[in-house]
Coordinates of C-alpha atoms and ligand atoms in Angstrom, one line a residue:
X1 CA 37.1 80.3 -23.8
X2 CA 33.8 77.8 -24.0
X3 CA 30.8 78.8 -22.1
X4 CA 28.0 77.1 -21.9
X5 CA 29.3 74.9 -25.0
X6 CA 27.3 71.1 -23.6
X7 CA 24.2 70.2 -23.4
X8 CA 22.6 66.9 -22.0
X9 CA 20.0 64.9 -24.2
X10 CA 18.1 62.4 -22.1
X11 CA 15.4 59.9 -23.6
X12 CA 13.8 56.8 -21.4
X13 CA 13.1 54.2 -23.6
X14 CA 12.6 50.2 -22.8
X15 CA 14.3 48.2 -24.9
X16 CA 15.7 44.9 -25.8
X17 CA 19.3 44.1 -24.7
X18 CA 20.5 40.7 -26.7
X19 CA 17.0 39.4 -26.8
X20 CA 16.9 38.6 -22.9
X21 CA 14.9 41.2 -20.8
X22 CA 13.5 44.5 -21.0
X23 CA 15.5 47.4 -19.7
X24 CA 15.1 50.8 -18.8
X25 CA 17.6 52.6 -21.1
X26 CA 18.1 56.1 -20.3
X27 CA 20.6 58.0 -22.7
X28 CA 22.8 60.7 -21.6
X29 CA 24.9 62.2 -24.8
X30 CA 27.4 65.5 -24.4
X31 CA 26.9 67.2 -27.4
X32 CA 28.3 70.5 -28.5
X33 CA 26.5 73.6 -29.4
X34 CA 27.1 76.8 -30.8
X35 CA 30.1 77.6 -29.1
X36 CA 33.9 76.6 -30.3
X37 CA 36.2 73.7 -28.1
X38 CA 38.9 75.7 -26.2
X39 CA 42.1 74.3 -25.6
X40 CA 43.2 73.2 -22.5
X41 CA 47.4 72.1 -22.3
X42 CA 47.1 69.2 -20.0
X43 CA 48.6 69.8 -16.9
X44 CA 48.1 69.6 -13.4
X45 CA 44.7 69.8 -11.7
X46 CA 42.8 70.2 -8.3
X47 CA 40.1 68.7 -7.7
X48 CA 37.6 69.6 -4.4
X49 CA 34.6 67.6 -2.9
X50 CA 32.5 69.0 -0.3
X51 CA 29.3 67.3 -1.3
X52 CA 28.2 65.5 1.6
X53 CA 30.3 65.1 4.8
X54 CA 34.0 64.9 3.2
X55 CA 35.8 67.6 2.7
X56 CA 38.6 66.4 0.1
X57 CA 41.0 67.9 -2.4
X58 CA 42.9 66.2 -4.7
X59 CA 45.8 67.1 -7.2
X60 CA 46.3 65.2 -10.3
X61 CA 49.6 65.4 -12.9
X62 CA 48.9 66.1 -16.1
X63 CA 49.2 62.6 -17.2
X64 CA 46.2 62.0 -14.7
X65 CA 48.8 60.4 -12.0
X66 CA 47.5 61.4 -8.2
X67 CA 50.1 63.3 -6.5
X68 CA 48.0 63.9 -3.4
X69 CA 44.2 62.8 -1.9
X70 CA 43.3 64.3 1.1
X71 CA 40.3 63.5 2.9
X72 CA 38.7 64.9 6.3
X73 CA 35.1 63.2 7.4
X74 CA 33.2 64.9 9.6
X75 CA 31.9 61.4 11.1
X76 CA 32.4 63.0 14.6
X77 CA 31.1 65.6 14.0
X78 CA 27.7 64.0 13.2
X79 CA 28.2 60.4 15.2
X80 CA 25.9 61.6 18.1
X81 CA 23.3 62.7 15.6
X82 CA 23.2 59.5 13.8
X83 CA 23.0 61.1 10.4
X84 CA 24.7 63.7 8.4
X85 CA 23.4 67.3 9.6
X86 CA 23.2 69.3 6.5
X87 CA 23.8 72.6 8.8
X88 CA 26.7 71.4 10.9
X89 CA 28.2 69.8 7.6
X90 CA 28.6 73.3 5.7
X91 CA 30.1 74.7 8.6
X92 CA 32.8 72.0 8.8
X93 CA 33.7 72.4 5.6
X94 CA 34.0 76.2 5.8
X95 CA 36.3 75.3 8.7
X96 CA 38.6 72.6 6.9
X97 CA 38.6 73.6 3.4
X98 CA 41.4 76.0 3.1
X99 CA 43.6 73.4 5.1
X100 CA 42.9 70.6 3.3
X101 CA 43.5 72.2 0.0
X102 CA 46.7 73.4 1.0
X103 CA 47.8 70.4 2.5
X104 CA 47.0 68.6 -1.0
X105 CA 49.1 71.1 -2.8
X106 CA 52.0 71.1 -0.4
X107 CA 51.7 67.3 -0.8
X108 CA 51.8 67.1 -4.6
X109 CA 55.2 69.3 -4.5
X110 CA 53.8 71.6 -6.4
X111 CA 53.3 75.4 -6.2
X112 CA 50.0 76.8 -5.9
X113 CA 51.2 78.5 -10.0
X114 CA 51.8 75.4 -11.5
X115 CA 47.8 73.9 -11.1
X116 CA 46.4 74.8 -14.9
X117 CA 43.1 73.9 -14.0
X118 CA 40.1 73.2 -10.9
X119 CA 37.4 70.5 -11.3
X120 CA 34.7 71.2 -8.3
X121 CA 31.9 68.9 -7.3
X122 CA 29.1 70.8 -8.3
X123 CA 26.0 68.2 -7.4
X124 CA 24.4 66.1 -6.6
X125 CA 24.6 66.6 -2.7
X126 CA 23.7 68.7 -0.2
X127 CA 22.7 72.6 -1.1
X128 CA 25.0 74.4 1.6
X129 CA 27.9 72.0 1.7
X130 CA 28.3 71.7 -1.9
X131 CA 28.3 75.3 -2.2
X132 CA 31.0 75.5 0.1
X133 CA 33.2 73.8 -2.6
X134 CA 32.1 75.5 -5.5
X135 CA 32.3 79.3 -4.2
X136 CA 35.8 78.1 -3.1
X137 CA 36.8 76.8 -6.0
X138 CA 35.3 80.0 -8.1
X139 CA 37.6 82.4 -6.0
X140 CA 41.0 80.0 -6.8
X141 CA 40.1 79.8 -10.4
X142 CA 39.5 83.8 -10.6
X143 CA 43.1 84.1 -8.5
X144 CA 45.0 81.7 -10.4
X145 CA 43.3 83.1 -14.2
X146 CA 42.6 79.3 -14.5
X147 CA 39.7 77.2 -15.9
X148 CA 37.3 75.7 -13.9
X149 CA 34.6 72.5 -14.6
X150 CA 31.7 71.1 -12.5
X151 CA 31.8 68.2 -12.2
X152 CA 29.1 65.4 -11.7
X153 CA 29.3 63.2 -8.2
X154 CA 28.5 60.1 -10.1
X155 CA 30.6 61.1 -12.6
X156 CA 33.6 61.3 -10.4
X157 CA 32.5 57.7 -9.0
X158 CA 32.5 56.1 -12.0
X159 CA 35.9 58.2 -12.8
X160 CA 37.4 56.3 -10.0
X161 CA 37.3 53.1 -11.5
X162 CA 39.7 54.1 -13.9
X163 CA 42.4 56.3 -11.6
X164 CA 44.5 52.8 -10.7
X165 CA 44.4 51.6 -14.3
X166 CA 43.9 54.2 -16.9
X167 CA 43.8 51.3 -19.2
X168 CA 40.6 49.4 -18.0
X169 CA 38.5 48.6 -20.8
X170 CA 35.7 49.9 -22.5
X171 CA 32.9 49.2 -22.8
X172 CA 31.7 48.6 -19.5
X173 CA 29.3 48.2 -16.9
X174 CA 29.9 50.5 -13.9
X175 CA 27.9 49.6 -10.3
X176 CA 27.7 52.6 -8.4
X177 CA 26.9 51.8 -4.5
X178 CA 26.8 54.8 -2.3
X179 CA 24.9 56.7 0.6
X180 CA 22.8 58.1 -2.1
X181 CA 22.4 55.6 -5.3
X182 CA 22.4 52.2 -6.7
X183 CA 23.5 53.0 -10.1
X184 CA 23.8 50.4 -12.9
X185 CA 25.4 52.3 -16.1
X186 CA 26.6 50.7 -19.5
X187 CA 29.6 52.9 -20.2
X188 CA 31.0 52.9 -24.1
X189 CA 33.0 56.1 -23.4
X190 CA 33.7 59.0 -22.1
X191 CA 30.1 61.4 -21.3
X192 CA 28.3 58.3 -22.9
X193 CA 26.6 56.1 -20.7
X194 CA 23.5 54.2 -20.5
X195 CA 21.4 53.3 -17.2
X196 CA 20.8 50.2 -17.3
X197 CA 18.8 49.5 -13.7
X198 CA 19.2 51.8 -10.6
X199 CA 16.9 51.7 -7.2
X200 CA 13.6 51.7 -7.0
X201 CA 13.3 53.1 -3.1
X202 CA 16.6 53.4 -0.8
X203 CA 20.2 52.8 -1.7
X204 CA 22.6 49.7 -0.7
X205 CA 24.7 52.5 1.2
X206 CA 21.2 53.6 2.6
X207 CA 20.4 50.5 4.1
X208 CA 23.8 49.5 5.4
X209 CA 23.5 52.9 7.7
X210 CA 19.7 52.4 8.6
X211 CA 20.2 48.5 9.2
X212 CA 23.4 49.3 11.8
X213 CA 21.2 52.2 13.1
X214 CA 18.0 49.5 13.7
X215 CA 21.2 46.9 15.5
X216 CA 22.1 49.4 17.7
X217 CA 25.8 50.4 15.9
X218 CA 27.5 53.9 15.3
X219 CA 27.1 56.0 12.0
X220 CA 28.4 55.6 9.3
X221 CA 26.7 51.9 9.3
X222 CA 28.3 50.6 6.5
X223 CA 32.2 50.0 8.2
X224 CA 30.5 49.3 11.2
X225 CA 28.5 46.1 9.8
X226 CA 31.0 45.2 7.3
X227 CA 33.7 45.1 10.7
X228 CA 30.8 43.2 13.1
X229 CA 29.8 41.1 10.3
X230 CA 33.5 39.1 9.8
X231 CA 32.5 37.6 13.2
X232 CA 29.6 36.1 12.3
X233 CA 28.0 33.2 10.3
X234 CA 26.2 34.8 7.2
X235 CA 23.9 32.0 6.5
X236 CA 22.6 31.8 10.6
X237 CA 19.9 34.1 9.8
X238 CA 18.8 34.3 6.2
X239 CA 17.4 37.7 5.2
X240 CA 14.7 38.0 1.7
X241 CA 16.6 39.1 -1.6
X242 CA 14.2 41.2 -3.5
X243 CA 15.0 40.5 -7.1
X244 CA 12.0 41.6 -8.2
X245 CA 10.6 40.9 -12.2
X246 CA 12.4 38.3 -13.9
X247 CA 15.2 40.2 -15.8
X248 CA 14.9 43.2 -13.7
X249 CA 18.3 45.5 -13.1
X250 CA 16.9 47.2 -10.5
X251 CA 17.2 47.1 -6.5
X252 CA 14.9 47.4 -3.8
X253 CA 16.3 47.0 -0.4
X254 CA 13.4 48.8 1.8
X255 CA 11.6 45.4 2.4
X256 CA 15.1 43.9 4.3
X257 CA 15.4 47.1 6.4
X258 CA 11.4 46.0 7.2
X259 CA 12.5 42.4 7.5
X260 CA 15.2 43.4 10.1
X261 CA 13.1 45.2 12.2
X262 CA 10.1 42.6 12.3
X263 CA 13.3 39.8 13.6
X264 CA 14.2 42.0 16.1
X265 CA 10.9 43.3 17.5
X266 CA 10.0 39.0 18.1
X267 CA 13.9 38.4 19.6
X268 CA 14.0 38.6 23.5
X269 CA 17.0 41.2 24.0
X270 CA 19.7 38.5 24.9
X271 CA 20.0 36.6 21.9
X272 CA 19.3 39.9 20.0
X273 CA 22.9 40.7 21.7
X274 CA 24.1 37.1 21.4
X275 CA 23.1 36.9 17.9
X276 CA 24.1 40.7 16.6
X277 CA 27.3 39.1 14.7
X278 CA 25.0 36.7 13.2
X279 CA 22.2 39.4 12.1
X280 CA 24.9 41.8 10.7
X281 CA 26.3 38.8 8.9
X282 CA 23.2 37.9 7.3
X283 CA 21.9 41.5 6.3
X284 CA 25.0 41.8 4.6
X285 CA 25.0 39.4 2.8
X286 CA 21.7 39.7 1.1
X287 CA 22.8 43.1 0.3
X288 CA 25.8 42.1 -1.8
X289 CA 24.4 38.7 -3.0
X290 CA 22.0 40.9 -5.0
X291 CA 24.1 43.5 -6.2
X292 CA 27.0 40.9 -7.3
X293 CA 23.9 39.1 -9.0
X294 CA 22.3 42.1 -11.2
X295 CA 26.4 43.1 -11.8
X296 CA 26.9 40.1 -13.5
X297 CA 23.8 40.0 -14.9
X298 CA 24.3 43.3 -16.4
X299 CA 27.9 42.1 -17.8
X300 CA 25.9 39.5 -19.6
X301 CA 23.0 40.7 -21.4
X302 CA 24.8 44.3 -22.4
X303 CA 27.4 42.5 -23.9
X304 CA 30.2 43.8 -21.7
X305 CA 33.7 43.3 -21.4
X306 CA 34.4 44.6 -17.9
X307 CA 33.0 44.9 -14.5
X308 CA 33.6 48.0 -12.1
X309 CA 32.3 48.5 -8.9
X310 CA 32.3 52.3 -7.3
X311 CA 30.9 54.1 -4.4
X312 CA 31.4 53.7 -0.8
X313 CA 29.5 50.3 -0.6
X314 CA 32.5 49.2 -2.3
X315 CA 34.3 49.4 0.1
X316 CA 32.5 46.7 1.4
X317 CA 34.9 43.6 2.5
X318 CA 32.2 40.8 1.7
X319 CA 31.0 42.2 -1.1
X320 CA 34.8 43.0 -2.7
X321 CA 36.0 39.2 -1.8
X322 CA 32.4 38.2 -3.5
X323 CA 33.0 40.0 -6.9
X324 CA 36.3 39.0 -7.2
X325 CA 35.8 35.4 -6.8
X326 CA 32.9 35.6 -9.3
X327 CA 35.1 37.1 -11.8
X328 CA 37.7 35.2 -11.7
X329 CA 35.5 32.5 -12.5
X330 CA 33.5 34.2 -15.1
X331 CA 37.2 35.3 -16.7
X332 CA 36.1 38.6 -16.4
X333 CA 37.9 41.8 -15.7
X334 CA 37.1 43.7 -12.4
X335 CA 37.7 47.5 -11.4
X336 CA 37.3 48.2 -8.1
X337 CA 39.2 50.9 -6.7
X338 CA 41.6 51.2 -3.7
X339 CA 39.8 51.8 -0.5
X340 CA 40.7 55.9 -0.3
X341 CA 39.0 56.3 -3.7
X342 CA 35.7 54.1 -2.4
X343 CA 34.2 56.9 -0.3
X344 CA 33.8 60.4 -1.5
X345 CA 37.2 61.5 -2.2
X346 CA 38.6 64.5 -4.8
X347 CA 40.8 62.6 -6.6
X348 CA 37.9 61.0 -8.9
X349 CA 36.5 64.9 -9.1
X350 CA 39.7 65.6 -10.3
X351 CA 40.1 62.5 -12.7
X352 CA 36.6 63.1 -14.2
X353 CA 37.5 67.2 -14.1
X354 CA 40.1 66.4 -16.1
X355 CA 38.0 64.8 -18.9
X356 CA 36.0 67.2 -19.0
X357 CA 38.4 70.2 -19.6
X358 CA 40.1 67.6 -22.2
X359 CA 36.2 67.6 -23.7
X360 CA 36.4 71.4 -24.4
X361 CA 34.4 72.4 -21.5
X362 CA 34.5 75.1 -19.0
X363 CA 32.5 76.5 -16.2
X364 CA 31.9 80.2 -15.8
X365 CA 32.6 82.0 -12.9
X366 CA 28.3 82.2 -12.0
X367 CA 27.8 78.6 -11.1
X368 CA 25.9 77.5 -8.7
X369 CA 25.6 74.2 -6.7
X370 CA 23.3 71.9 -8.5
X371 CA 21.9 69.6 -5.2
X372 CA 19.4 67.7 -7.3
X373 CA 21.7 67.3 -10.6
X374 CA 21.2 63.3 -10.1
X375 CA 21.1 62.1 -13.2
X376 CA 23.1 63.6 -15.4
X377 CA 26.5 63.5 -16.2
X378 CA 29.2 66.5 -16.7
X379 CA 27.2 69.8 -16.3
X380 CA 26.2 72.3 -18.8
X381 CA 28.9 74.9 -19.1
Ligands
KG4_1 O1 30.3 57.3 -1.8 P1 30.1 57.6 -0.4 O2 31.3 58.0 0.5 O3 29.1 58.9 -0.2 C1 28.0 59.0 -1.1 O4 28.2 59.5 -2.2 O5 26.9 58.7 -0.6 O6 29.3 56.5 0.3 C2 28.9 56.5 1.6 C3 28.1 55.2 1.9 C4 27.5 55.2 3.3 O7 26.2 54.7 3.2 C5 28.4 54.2 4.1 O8 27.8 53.5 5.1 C6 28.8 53.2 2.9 O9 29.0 54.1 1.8 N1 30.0 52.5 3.2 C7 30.1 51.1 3.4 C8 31.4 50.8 3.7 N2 32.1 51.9 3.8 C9 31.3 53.0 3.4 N3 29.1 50.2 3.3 C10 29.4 48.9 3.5 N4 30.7 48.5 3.8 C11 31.7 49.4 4.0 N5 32.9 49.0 4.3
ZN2 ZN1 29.9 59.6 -3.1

């Protein structure tokens, strides 16, 4: 068996993409030392997320089809603190864990012997919840005599796009929108991708939750704006887009969190509660005006020949009904993935999981929880 067979090359370099802007490229290349490929016979995977406040398992066929995806949030459980508790949230997934991996085995119809292989979410995320996963998924794989992978967050995002339609082509550019980043990746293949803008302060997921925090709405913010927003009128109350340089794939989206609070600190309470429709509506939409503008912008100067969009923002309503429209004008082909594989979820663990024990690699039985593994792809094992 491969240990420790990968290793991650990263440069930053600014170049020229078809003679239009400069971009920040950053280079992330799986490359194989010292240490022979091990086989892996395809067949059927779990796949376990505890990286933030899901607990999820997932089990995949061995043609990559999703027999089961199940999901508990802890959103109560952290609705009164309005925020994600790190504390509380490794507790709950000690608690729901077992149960939920279970439940996606006894859903899949298969027997706990017929999984051939675990991918785990082994960062980024949260220290103590993420080790939850990974301990749990180092005592099954130890059990069962199976191999094991870590497996990037982002990476399973960006797997995601490609669960519904194995087919989707290549290359690509891949928007991830979550809680935690604002992702912009050029993706040729598998392990290769290239990041093309990203955020420069908080993260569109970031600012859905702290702009429904500032109008007074429950946590998670995101649904809670996207549902308020549908009844009101997004151009009432227009919000700044921060492009910033000419050319520029990245995001900023602290100044509209600041421009949110300035309107409501000079609006007498009433028509701040006759108006919240109308606020939500317009914070919104500057949100997903600017990331379906650098997406498409992205699309055009790489050179690509598809769009996905991953990560719990895209979940978004307004922003999905946005992208689509644009591509169906543009003639361009869109991923964006059913609504259960939006927000964290194992199935995408599993789907990227699955690449990677396809890829030769392997993950001993020392791993630990990688909490700050941001920016690169499919660990070291
Ligand atoms: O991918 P995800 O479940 O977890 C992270 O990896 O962060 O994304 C969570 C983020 C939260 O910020 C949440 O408010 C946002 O996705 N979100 C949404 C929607 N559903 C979830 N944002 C806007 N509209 C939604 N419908
Ligand atoms: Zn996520």
């Amino acid at each position: 068996m491969a240990t420790r067979a990968v290793l991650f090359r990263r440069s930053r370099n600014k170049v020229k993409i078809s003679g239009h802007c400069d971009v920040i490229v950053e280079d992330m290349m799986m490359t194989t030392v010292d240490q022979s490929i091990a086989t892996w016979v395809p067949g059927p995977i779990l796949g376990i997320e505890t990286s933030c406040d899901e607990t999820a398992a997932s089990v995949l066929a061995a043609d990559g089809t999703v027999l089961s995806n199940i999901i508990t949030s802890q959103h109560a459980v952290h609705r009164r603190f309005g925020g994600v508790v790190p504390e509380l949230a490794s507790r709950a997934h000690i608690e729901s864990i077992e149960e939920v991996s279970s439940e996606a085995v006894q859903q899949s119809r298969l027997a706990w012997s017929d999984r051939t292989g675990i991918a785990v979410t082994q960062g980024p995320g949260l220290a103590g919840a993420l080790l939850v996963g990974v301990n749990y998924a180092k005592a099954l794989a130890y059990v069962l005599n199976i191999p094991m992978v870590g497996v990037s967050h982002l990476e399973g995002h960006i797997a995601s796009a490609w669960l519904k339609d194995p087919a989707f082509p290549l290359p690509c550019v891949v928007l991830i929108v979550s809680g935690g980043h604002t992702h912009l990746y050029y993706k040729e293949m598998t392990g290769h991708y290239r990041l093309l803008g990203s955020t420069r302060d908080d993260a569109a997921g970031e600012a859905f939750d702290k702009g429904a925090q500032l109008l007074g709405l429950e946590y998670p913010g995101g649904p809670a704006i996207d549902r308020l927003a549908r009844q009101g009128n997004p151009q009432a109350i227009i919000f700044p887009r921060s492009y910033l340089k000419n050319g520029s794939l990245d995001f900023s989206f602290s100044g509209l969190k600041t421009a949110l609070l300035y309107k409501l600190q000079v609006m007498p309470e009433r028509s701040r509660a006759a108006q919240v429709a109308d606020l939500a509506a317009g914070y919104q939409e500057a949100i997903v005006d600017v990331l379906v503008q650098k997406s498409f912008a992205a699309v055009r100067t790489s050179g690509a020949r598809a769009l996905a969009v991953v990560g719990g923002v895209s979940a978004n309503s307004r922003l999905r009904a946005l992208l689509q429209q644009r591509a169906a004008s543009e003639g361009l082909q869109l991923s964006l993935p059913p609504l259960a594989y939006c927000t964290d979820n194992a199935a995408m663990i599993a789907a990227a999981g699955r690449q990677a024990l396809l890829a030769g690699l392997r993950a001993p039985l020392d791993i630990d929880a990688q909490a700050s593994r941001v920016s690169s792809f499919t660990h070291a094992m």
